[in-house]
Coordinates of C-alpha atoms in Angstrom, one line a residue:
X549 CA 44.8 148.2 135.5
X550 CA 43.3 146.7 138.7
X551 CA 44.4 143.9 141.1
X552 CA 41.6 141.4 141.7
X553 CA 40.9 139.8 145.1
X554 CA 38.9 136.6 144.4
X555 CA 37.2 134.6 147.0
X556 CA 33.9 132.9 147.9
X557 CA 31.9 132.4 151.1
X558 CA 31.6 128.7 150.5
X559 CA 35.4 128.4 150.9
X560 CA 34.9 129.2 154.5
X561 CA 32.5 126.2 155.0
X562 CA 35.1 123.5 154.3
X563 CA 36.2 122.5 157.8
X564 CA 38.4 119.6 158.9
X565 CA 37.6 119.6 162.6
X566 CA 38.0 122.3 165.2
X567 CA 41.7 121.6 166.0
X568 CA 42.8 121.6 162.4
X569 CA 45.4 124.3 161.4
X570 CA 43.9 124.6 157.8
X571 CA 40.8 126.4 159.2
X572 CA 38.2 128.8 158.0
X573 CA 39.7 131.4 160.3
X574 CA 42.6 131.7 157.8
X575 CA 40.4 133.5 155.3
X576 CA 39.0 135.7 158.2
X577 CA 42.6 136.7 159.2
X578 CA 43.3 137.8 155.6
X579 CA 39.9 139.6 155.2
X580 CA 40.3 141.4 158.6
X581 CA 43.8 142.6 157.7
X582 CA 42.7 143.7 154.2
X583 CA 40.1 145.9 155.9
X584 CA 42.2 147.2 158.8
X585 CA 45.1 148.1 156.5
X586 CA 42.8 149.8 153.9
X587 CA 44.2 147.6 151.1
X588 CA 40.7 146.2 150.5
X589 CA 39.7 149.6 149.0
X590 CA 42.4 149.4 146.4
X591 CA 41.4 146.1 144.8
X592 CA 38.4 144.8 143.0
X593 CA 36.8 141.9 144.9
X594 CA 35.0 139.1 142.8
X595 CA 33.3 135.9 143.8
X596 CA 34.8 132.8 142.4
X597 CA 32.7 130.7 140.1
X598 CA 32.7 126.9 140.3
X599 CA 35.1 125.0 138.1
X600 CA 33.5 122.3 136.0
X601 CA 34.3 118.7 136.3
X602 CA 35.9 119.0 132.9
X603 CA 38.1 121.7 134.2
X604 CA 39.3 119.4 137.0
X605 CA 39.8 116.5 134.7
X606 CA 42.4 118.4 132.7
X607 CA 44.8 117.7 135.5
X608 CA 43.1 115.0 137.7
X609 CA 42.0 111.5 136.7
X610 CA 38.2 111.2 136.3
X611 CA 38.0 108.3 138.8
X612 CA 39.7 110.5 141.4
X613 CA 37.4 113.4 140.9
X614 CA 34.4 111.0 141.2
X615 CA 36.0 109.6 144.4
X616 CA 36.0 113.0 146.0
X617 CA 32.5 113.9 144.9
X618 CA 31.0 110.5 145.8
X619 CA 32.5 110.4 149.3
X620 CA 31.2 113.8 150.5
X621 CA 29.5 112.9 153.8
X622 CA 26.0 114.1 154.7
X623 CA 27.4 115.0 158.1
X624 CA 30.6 114.7 159.9
X625 CA 33.8 113.8 158.1
X626 CA 35.3 111.3 155.6
X627 CA 39.0 110.7 156.1
X628 CA 41.0 110.6 152.8
X629 CA 44.1 109.2 154.4
X630 CA 44.2 110.4 158.0
X631 CA 42.2 113.0 160.0
X632 CA 44.6 115.6 158.6
X633 CA 43.1 115.5 155.1
X634 CA 39.3 114.9 155.2
X635 CA 36.0 115.8 153.6
X636 CA 33.1 117.5 155.3
X637 CA 29.6 118.1 153.7
X638 CA 30.8 121.4 152.0
X639 CA 34.3 120.3 150.8
X640 CA 33.4 119.5 147.2
X641 CA 31.5 122.8 146.6
X642 CA 34.3 124.8 148.3
X643 CA 36.9 123.0 146.2
X644 CA 35.0 123.8 143.0
X645 CA 35.0 127.5 143.9
X646 CA 38.7 127.4 144.9
X647 CA 39.5 125.9 141.5
X648 CA 37.2 128.2 139.7
X649 CA 38.9 131.3 141.2
X650 CA 41.9 130.9 139.0
X651 CA 39.8 130.3 135.9
X652 CA 38.0 133.6 136.5
X653 CA 41.4 135.4 137.1
X654 CA 42.8 134.0 133.8
X655 CA 39.8 135.2 131.9
X656 CA 39.8 138.7 133.4
X657 CA 43.5 139.2 133.0
X658 CA 43.7 137.8 129.4
X659 CA 40.8 140.1 128.5
X660 CA 42.7 143.1 129.7
X661 CA 40.2 143.8 132.5
X662 CA 42.8 143.4 135.3
X663 CA 46.6 143.2 135.6
X664 CA 46.9 140.6 138.3
X665 CA 44.9 138.7 140.9
X666 CA 45.1 137.0 144.3
X667 CA 42.8 134.1 145.0
X668 CA 42.0 134.0 148.7
X669 CA 40.5 130.5 148.6
X670 CA 40.6 127.2 150.4
X671 CA 41.0 124.3 150.3
X672 CA 44.6 124.9 149.1
X673 CA 45.9 122.9 146.2
X674 CA 49.6 122.4 145.6
X675 CA 49.9 119.0 147.3
X676 CA 47.0 117.5 145.2
X677 CA 48.4 115.0 142.7
X678 CA 46.5 113.7 139.6
X679 CA 44.9 110.9 141.6
X680 CA 45.7 111.6 145.3
X681 CA 44.7 114.0 148.1
X682 CA 47.4 114.9 150.6
X683 CA 48.6 117.8 152.7
X684 CA 45.1 119.3 153.2
X685 CA 44.6 119.5 149.4
X686 CA 42.1 117.9 147.1
X687 CA 42.2 119.6 143.7
X688 CA 45.3 121.5 142.4
X689 CA 43.9 125.1 142.0
X690 CA 46.9 126.5 140.2
X691 CA 47.2 123.5 137.8
X692 CA 43.6 123.7 136.9
X693 CA 44.0 127.4 136.0
X694 CA 47.2 126.8 134.1
X695 CA 45.8 124.0 132.0
X696 CA 42.7 126.1 131.3
X697 CA 45.0 129.0 130.1
X698 CA 46.9 126.7 127.8
X699 CA 43.7 125.2 126.3
X700 CA 41.6 128.4 126.0
X701 CA 44.3 131.0 125.2
X702 CA 46.9 128.8 123.5
X703 CA 49.7 130.0 126.0
X704 CA 53.0 128.2 125.3
X705 CA 55.0 129.4 128.3
X706 CA 53.6 129.6 131.8
X707 CA 55.9 130.0 134.8
X708 CA 54.7 128.5 138.1
X709 CA 56.2 129.8 141.3
X710 CA 55.9 128.1 144.7
X711 CA 57.3 129.7 147.8
X712 CA 55.4 127.7 150.4
X713 CA 57.6 126.1 153.1
X714 CA 56.5 122.7 151.8
X715 CA 57.4 121.4 148.4
X716 CA 54.5 121.5 145.9
X717 CA 54.6 117.8 145.1
X718 CA 51.2 117.8 143.4
X719 CA 52.1 120.6 141.0
X720 CA 55.4 119.0 140.1
X721 CA 53.7 115.6 139.6
X722 CA 51.1 117.0 137.3
X723 CA 53.4 119.2 135.2
X724 CA 56.7 117.4 135.2
X725 CA 58.2 117.5 131.6
X726 CA 55.1 119.5 130.4
X727 CA 56.2 121.4 127.3
X728 CA 54.3 124.6 128.2
X729 CA 55.3 124.8 131.9
X730 CA 58.4 125.8 133.9
X731 CA 58.1 125.6 137.7
X732 CA 60.3 127.5 140.2
X733 CA 60.2 126.6 143.9
X734 CA 62.1 126.8 147.1
X735 CA 61.1 124.8 150.2
X736 CA 62.5 123.5 153.4
X737 CA 64.1 120.1 153.2
X738 CA 63.8 117.6 154.8
X739 CA 60.1 118.3 155.6
X740 CA 56.8 117.0 154.4
X741 CA 56.1 115.9 151.7
X742 CA 59.8 114.8 151.4
X743 CA 60.0 115.3 147.7
X744 CA 61.5 117.6 145.1
X745 CA 65.1 116.6 145.4
X746 CA 65.5 113.4 143.4
X747 CA 64.8 112.6 139.7
X748 CA 63.7 116.2 139.1
X749 CA 62.3 116.9 135.7
X750 CA 64.1 119.4 133.4
X751 CA 61.3 121.9 133.6
X752 CA 61.6 122.1 137.4
X753 CA 63.9 124.6 139.1
X754 CA 63.8 123.4 142.7
X755 CA 65.8 125.0 145.6
X756 CA 65.6 122.9 148.7
X757 CA 67.0 124.7 151.8
X758 CA 67.6 123.5 155.3
X759 CA 65.7 124.6 158.4
X760 CA 66.6 128.0 159.8
X761 CA 67.8 129.4 156.4
X762 CA 67.7 133.2 156.5
X763 CA 66.2 135.3 153.9
X764 CA 69.5 136.8 152.8
X765 CA 70.5 133.3 151.6
X766 CA 67.1 132.8 149.8
X767 CA 67.5 136.2 148.1
X768 CA 70.8 135.2 146.6
X769 CA 69.4 131.8 145.5
X770 CA 66.4 133.5 143.9
X771 CA 68.6 136.0 142.1
X772 CA 71.1 133.4 140.9
X773 CA 68.9 130.4 140.2
X774 CA 65.4 131.7 139.5
X775 CA 65.4 135.1 137.9
X776 CA 67.9 134.5 135.1
X777 CA 66.1 131.3 134.0
X778 CA 62.7 132.9 134.3
X779 CA 63.7 135.8 132.1
X780 CA 65.3 133.5 129.5
X781 CA 62.0 131.5 129.5
X782 CA 60.0 134.7 128.8
X783 CA 56.7 133.5 130.4
X784 CA 53.4 134.6 128.9
X785 CA 51.8 134.3 132.3
X786 CA 53.1 133.8 135.9
X787 CA 51.2 131.9 138.5
X788 CA 52.1 131.7 142.2
X789 CA 51.4 129.2 144.9
X790 CA 51.6 131.7 147.7
X791 CA 52.2 129.8 150.9
X792 CA 53.1 132.0 153.9
X793 CA 54.1 129.2 156.3
X794 CA 57.8 130.0 155.7
X795 CA 57.2 133.0 158.1
X796 CA 59.3 132.9 161.2
X797 CA 56.2 132.9 163.4
X798 CA 54.7 129.8 161.7
X799 CA 55.3 126.5 163.5
X800 CA 54.6 124.4 160.4
X801 CA 58.1 125.1 159.2
X802 CA 61.4 126.5 160.4
X803 CA 62.4 129.1 157.9
X804 CA 63.0 132.7 158.8
X805 CA 60.9 134.9 156.4
X806 CA 58.8 137.9 157.4
X807 CA 56.0 139.7 155.6
X808 CA 58.6 142.1 154.1
X809 CA 60.3 139.2 152.5
X810 CA 57.1 138.0 150.9
X811 CA 56.7 141.5 149.5
X812 CA 60.3 141.4 148.1
X813 CA 59.6 138.0 146.4
X814 CA 56.4 139.4 145.0
X815 CA 58.1 142.4 143.6
X816 CA 60.8 140.3 141.9
X817 CA 58.1 138.3 140.2
X818 CA 56.2 141.4 139.2
X819 CA 59.4 142.8 137.6
X820 CA 59.7 139.7 135.4
X821 CA 56.0 139.8 134.6
X822 CA 56.2 143.5 133.6
X823 CA 59.2 142.7 131.3
X824 CA 57.8 139.5 129.8
X825 CA 54.0 139.3 129.9
X826 CA 52.4 142.7 130.5
X827 CA 52.3 142.1 134.3
X828 CA 50.1 139.1 134.2
X829 CA 50.1 137.2 137.5
X830 CA 47.6 134.9 139.2
X831 CA 48.4 134.1 142.8
X832 CA 46.7 131.4 145.0
X833 CA 46.7 131.1 148.7
X834 CA 48.4 127.9 149.9
X835 CA 49.9 127.5 153.4
X836 CA 50.1 129.9 156.3
X837 CA 48.7 128.8 159.7
X838 CA 49.8 131.4 162.3
X839 CA 46.8 133.7 161.8
X840 CA 48.4 137.0 162.5
X841 CA 51.5 136.3 160.4
X842 CA 49.3 134.9 157.6
X843 CA 47.1 138.1 157.6
X844 CA 50.1 140.4 157.6
X845 CA 52.0 138.4 154.9
X846 CA 49.1 137.9 152.6
X847 CA 48.2 141.6 152.7
X848 CA 51.8 142.6 152.0
X849 CA 51.6 140.3 149.0
X850 CA 48.4 141.9 147.7
X851 CA 49.6 145.3 148.5
X852 CA 52.7 144.7 146.4
X853 CA 50.6 143.3 143.5
X854 CA 48.4 146.4 143.6
X855 CA 51.4 148.7 143.7
X856 CA 50.3 150.5 146.9

């Protein structure tokens, strides 16, 4: 079965000032590399639909969703907390498409029309909490899709994976102690958002690692702490917050991964998915801000998903 590549042109229109690292050029870097490498010809590209407000409100408080919608400026920017997380006139529509990408992926995969999917969308989502925007994120794309999969398809065990250099505080906040979710993550610590190490819920498998940790150490941690628990859990669906800012060339963190390491991580998750849930994986773009490293890493991720 096919690998899906899901995106939407509106995701490029969300822009948080010209200097901002979470820029529209991130999607361009991935698209350009997909074409240059030839990987684009091995996947099926789909346009992401919009998530509904009801979809968002499964994981976000209604007042918060209204706050984002009602503060979209006619021009310029509206700062949520600082200039680092702000709205422009296109943010709400882009965020609806970003959240809708995972819903489409779940439907296609559960219908047997595709094996797995990569959602190349922005704004990213894993820092978005039930009632709070932070870290460039407004709505939690992966959580929206996971909650949809639970409600529509009755899934009882979904494994969420986060290998962004920053801890996915929003995902953890939304799903801590959730009976249908187990989350696995590694992240640099201490580093923004300075979470994930205290009062950790039982359904969270967090691996904080110090700056300059090499991939060999992370490989052993993944093999020892992630994979056995994941296999015991027997997920019916795997979802990935695929942040590529742990790359050694990315200044947003200080880990030492390369694009080959992201391919290795992807393959480990695919092996579990093949054993437990007919290969079902939905992956979402999160971080990754050095454009060349992002393009190379994301394409290696997609290439592995597609078995090329």
